[in-house]
Coordinates of C-alpha atoms and ligand atoms in Angstrom, one line a residue:
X1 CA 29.8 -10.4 3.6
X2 CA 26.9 -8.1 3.9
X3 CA 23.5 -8.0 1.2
X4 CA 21.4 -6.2 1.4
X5 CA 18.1 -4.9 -0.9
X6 CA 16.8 -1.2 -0.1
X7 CA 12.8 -0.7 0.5
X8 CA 12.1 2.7 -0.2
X9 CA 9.0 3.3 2.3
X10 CA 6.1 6.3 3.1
X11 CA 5.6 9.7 1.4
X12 CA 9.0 10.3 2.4
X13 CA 10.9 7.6 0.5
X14 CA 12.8 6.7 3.4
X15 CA 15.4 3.6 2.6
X16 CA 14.5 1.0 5.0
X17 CA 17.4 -1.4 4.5
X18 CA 16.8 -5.2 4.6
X19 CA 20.1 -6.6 5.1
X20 CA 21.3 -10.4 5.7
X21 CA 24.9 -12.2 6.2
X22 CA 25.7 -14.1 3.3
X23 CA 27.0 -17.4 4.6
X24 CA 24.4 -17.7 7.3
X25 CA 21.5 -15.8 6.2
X26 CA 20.3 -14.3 9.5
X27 CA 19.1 -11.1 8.7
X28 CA 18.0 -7.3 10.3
X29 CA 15.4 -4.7 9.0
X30 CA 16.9 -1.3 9.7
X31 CA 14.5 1.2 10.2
X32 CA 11.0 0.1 8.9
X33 CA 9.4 3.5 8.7
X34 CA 6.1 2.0 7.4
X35 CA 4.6 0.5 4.3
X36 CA 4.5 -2.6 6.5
X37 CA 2.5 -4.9 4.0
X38 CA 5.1 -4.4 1.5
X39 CA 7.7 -4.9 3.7
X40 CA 6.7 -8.3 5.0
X41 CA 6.6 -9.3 1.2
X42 CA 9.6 -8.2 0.5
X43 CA 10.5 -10.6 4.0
X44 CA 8.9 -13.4 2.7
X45 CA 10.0 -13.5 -1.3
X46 CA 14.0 -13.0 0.3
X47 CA 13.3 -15.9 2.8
X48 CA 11.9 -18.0 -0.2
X49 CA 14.6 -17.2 -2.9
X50 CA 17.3 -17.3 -0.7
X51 CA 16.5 -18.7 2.9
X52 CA 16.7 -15.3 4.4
X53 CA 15.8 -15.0 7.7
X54 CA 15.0 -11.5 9.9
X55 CA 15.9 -11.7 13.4
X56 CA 16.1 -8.6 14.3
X57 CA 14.6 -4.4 13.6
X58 CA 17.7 -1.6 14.2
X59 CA 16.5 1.6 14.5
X60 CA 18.9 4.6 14.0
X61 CA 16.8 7.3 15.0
X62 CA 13.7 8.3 16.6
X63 CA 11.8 10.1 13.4
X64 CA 8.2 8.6 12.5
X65 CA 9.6 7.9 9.0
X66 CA 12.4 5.5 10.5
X67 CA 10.5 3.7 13.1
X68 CA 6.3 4.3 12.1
X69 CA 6.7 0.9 11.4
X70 CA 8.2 -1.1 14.1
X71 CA 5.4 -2.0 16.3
X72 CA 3.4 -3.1 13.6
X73 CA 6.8 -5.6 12.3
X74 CA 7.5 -6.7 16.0
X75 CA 3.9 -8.0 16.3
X76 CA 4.0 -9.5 13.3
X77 CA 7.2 -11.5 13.3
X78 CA 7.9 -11.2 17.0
X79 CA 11.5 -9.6 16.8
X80 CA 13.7 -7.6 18.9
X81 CA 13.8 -3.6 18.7
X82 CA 17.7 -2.5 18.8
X83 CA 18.6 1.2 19.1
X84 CA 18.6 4.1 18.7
X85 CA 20.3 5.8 21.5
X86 CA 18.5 6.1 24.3
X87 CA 18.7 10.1 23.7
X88 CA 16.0 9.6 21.1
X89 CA 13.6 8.1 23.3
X90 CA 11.5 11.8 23.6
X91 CA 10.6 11.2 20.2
X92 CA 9.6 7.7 20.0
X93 CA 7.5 8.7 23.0
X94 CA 6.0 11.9 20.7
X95 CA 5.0 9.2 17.8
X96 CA 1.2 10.1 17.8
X97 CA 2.2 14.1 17.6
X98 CA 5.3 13.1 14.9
X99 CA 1.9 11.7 13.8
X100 CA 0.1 14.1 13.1
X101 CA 2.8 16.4 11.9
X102 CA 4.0 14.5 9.3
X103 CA 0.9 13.2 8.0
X104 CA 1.1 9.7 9.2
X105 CA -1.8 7.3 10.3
X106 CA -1.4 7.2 14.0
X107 CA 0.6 3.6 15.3
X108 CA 0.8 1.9 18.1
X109 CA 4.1 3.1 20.6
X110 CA 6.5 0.6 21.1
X111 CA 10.3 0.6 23.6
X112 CA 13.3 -0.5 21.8
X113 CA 14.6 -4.0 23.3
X114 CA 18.1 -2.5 23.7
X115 CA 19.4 0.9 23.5
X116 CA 22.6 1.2 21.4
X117 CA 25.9 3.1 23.1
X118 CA 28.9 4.6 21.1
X119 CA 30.9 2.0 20.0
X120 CA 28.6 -1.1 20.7
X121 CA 28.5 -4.2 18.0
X122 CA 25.6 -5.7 16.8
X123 CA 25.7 -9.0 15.5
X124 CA 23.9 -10.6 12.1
X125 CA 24.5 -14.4 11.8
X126 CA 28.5 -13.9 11.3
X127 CA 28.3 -9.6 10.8
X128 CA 29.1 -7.7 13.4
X129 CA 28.3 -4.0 12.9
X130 CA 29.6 -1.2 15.0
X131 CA 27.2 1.5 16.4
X132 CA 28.5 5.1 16.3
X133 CA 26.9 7.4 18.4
X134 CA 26.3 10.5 15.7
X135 CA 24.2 13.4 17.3
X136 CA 23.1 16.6 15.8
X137 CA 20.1 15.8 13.7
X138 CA 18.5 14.3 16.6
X139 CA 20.3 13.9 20.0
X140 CA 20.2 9.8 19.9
X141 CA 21.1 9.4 16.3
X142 CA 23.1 5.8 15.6
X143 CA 25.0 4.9 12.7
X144 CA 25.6 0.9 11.8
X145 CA 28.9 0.5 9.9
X146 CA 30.1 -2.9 9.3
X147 CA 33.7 -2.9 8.2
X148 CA 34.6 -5.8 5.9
X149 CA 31.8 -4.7 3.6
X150 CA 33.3 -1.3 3.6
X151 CA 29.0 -0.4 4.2
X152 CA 27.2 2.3 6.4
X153 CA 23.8 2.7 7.4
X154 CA 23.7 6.4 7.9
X155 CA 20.4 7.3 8.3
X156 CA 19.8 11.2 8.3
X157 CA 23.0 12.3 9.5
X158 CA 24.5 12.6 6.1
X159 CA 23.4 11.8 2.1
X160 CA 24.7 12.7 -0.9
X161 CA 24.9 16.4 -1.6
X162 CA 23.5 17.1 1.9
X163 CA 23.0 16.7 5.7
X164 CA 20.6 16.4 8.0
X165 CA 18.1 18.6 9.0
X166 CA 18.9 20.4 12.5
X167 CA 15.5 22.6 12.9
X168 CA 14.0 20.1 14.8
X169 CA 14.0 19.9 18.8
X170 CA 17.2 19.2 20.0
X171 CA 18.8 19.5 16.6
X172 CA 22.6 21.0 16.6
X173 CA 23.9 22.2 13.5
X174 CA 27.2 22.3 15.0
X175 CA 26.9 18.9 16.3
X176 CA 25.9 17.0 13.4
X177 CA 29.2 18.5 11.3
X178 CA 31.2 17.0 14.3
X179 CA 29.6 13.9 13.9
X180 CA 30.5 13.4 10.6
X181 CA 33.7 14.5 10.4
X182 CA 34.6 13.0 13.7
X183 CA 32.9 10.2 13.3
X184 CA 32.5 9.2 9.6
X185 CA 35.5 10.6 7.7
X186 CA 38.2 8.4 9.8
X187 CA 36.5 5.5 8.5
X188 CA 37.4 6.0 5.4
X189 CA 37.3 7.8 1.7
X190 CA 36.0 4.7 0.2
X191 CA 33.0 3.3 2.1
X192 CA 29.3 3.4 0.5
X193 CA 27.0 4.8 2.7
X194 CA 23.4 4.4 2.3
X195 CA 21.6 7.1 3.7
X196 CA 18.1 7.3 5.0
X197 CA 16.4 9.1 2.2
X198 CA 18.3 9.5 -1.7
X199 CA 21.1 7.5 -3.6
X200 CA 24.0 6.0 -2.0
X201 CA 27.7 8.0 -2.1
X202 CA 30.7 7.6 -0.9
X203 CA 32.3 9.2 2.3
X204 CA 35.5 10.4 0.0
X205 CA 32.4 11.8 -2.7
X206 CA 31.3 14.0 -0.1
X207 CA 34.3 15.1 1.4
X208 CA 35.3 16.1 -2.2
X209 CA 31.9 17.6 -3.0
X210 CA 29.3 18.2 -0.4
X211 CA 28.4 22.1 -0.2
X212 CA 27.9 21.3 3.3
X213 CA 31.0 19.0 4.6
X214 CA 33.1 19.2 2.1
X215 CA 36.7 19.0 3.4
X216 CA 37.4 22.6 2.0
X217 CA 34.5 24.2 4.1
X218 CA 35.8 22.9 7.3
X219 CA 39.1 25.0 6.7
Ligands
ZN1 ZN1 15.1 12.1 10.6
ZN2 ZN1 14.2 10.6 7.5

């Protein structure tokens, strides 16, 4: 099964998810926005209490708060860069202006190892997660949803009470609801999801309550 603990990182509380298979204990980072000292502690006490090891950084989107600090991590540890989709890669190429509109410290660029397709797998030590292309909040948005532990990394497509915010180049309002509903809600009313900023919900939650997605507003 999946574990995972959540690292809420920058001014922006963004939930960088460290996450590890339980009977082998190869884990991933998904999306180490920054606070990178704090994150390689948190690394380090997991791999002492438990053996944990980090093999890999996924990325689900392009935003500076998700990825500000993968460059930093891969140089560090020396591990592979896996998503988003490679329709994100205009704003991993715009880090120093998402830089300087968001406040950051400027970082070094970086290219993802792999770019992630609709419906690809990623493996962690016996976990396989599947990749779901989810556009609308940026073009290249991924989700990681891994089945048995009825778990999805959902970045900022979706959190409890609200969506994503589509105001952004290349944003789609329109898009984004289609992603979640078409996307999300078939796989299922009772998986957690743990979205990229906020506390964690349930699809079935939402599609109860959400003023945004609520099954009710889609008529
Ligand atoms: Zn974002
Ligand atoms: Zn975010």
């Amino acid at each position: 099964m999946l574990q995972y603990r959540l690292v809420p990182v920058t001014a922006y509380q963004q939930n960088c998810s460290i996450i590890w298979c339980d009977s082998t204990f190869d884990a991933a980072i998904i999306d180490p926005g920054g606070d990178v000292d704090q994150l390689q502690e948190e690394i380090a006490a997991l791999s002492d209490e438990l053996g944990v090891k980090v093999t890999k950084i996924l990325l689900t989107h392009g935003h500076m708060d998700h990825v500000g600090g993968t460059s930093a991590l891969k140089a560090a540890l020396g591990l592979p860069v896996i998503g988003p989709h490679k329709d994100d890669n205009f704003w991993i190429e715009a880090l120093d202006m998402q830089a300087q509109m968001m406040n950051f410290t400027p970082v070094e660029g970086f290219q993802p190892d792999r770019w992630l397709e609709h419906q690809d797998r990623v493996e962690v030590g016996e976990l396989s997660l599947q990749v779901l292309h989810c556009p609308g909040h940026t073009p290249g948005h991924v989700v990681f949803y891994q089945a048995e532990s009825k778990l999805a990394f959902v970045g900022d497509v979706l959190f409890s009470g609200s969506i994503g915010r589509t105001d952004f180049p290349r944003g789609d309002h329109q898009q984004l609801l289609a992603s979640i509903k078409t996307r999300l809600w078939p796989l299922g009313d009772d998986i957690t999801f743990i979205p990229g900023h906020g506390p964690l919900s349930t699809f079935g939650q939402e599609r109860r309550t959400n003023p945004y997605v609520a099954d009710h507003r889609f008529g």
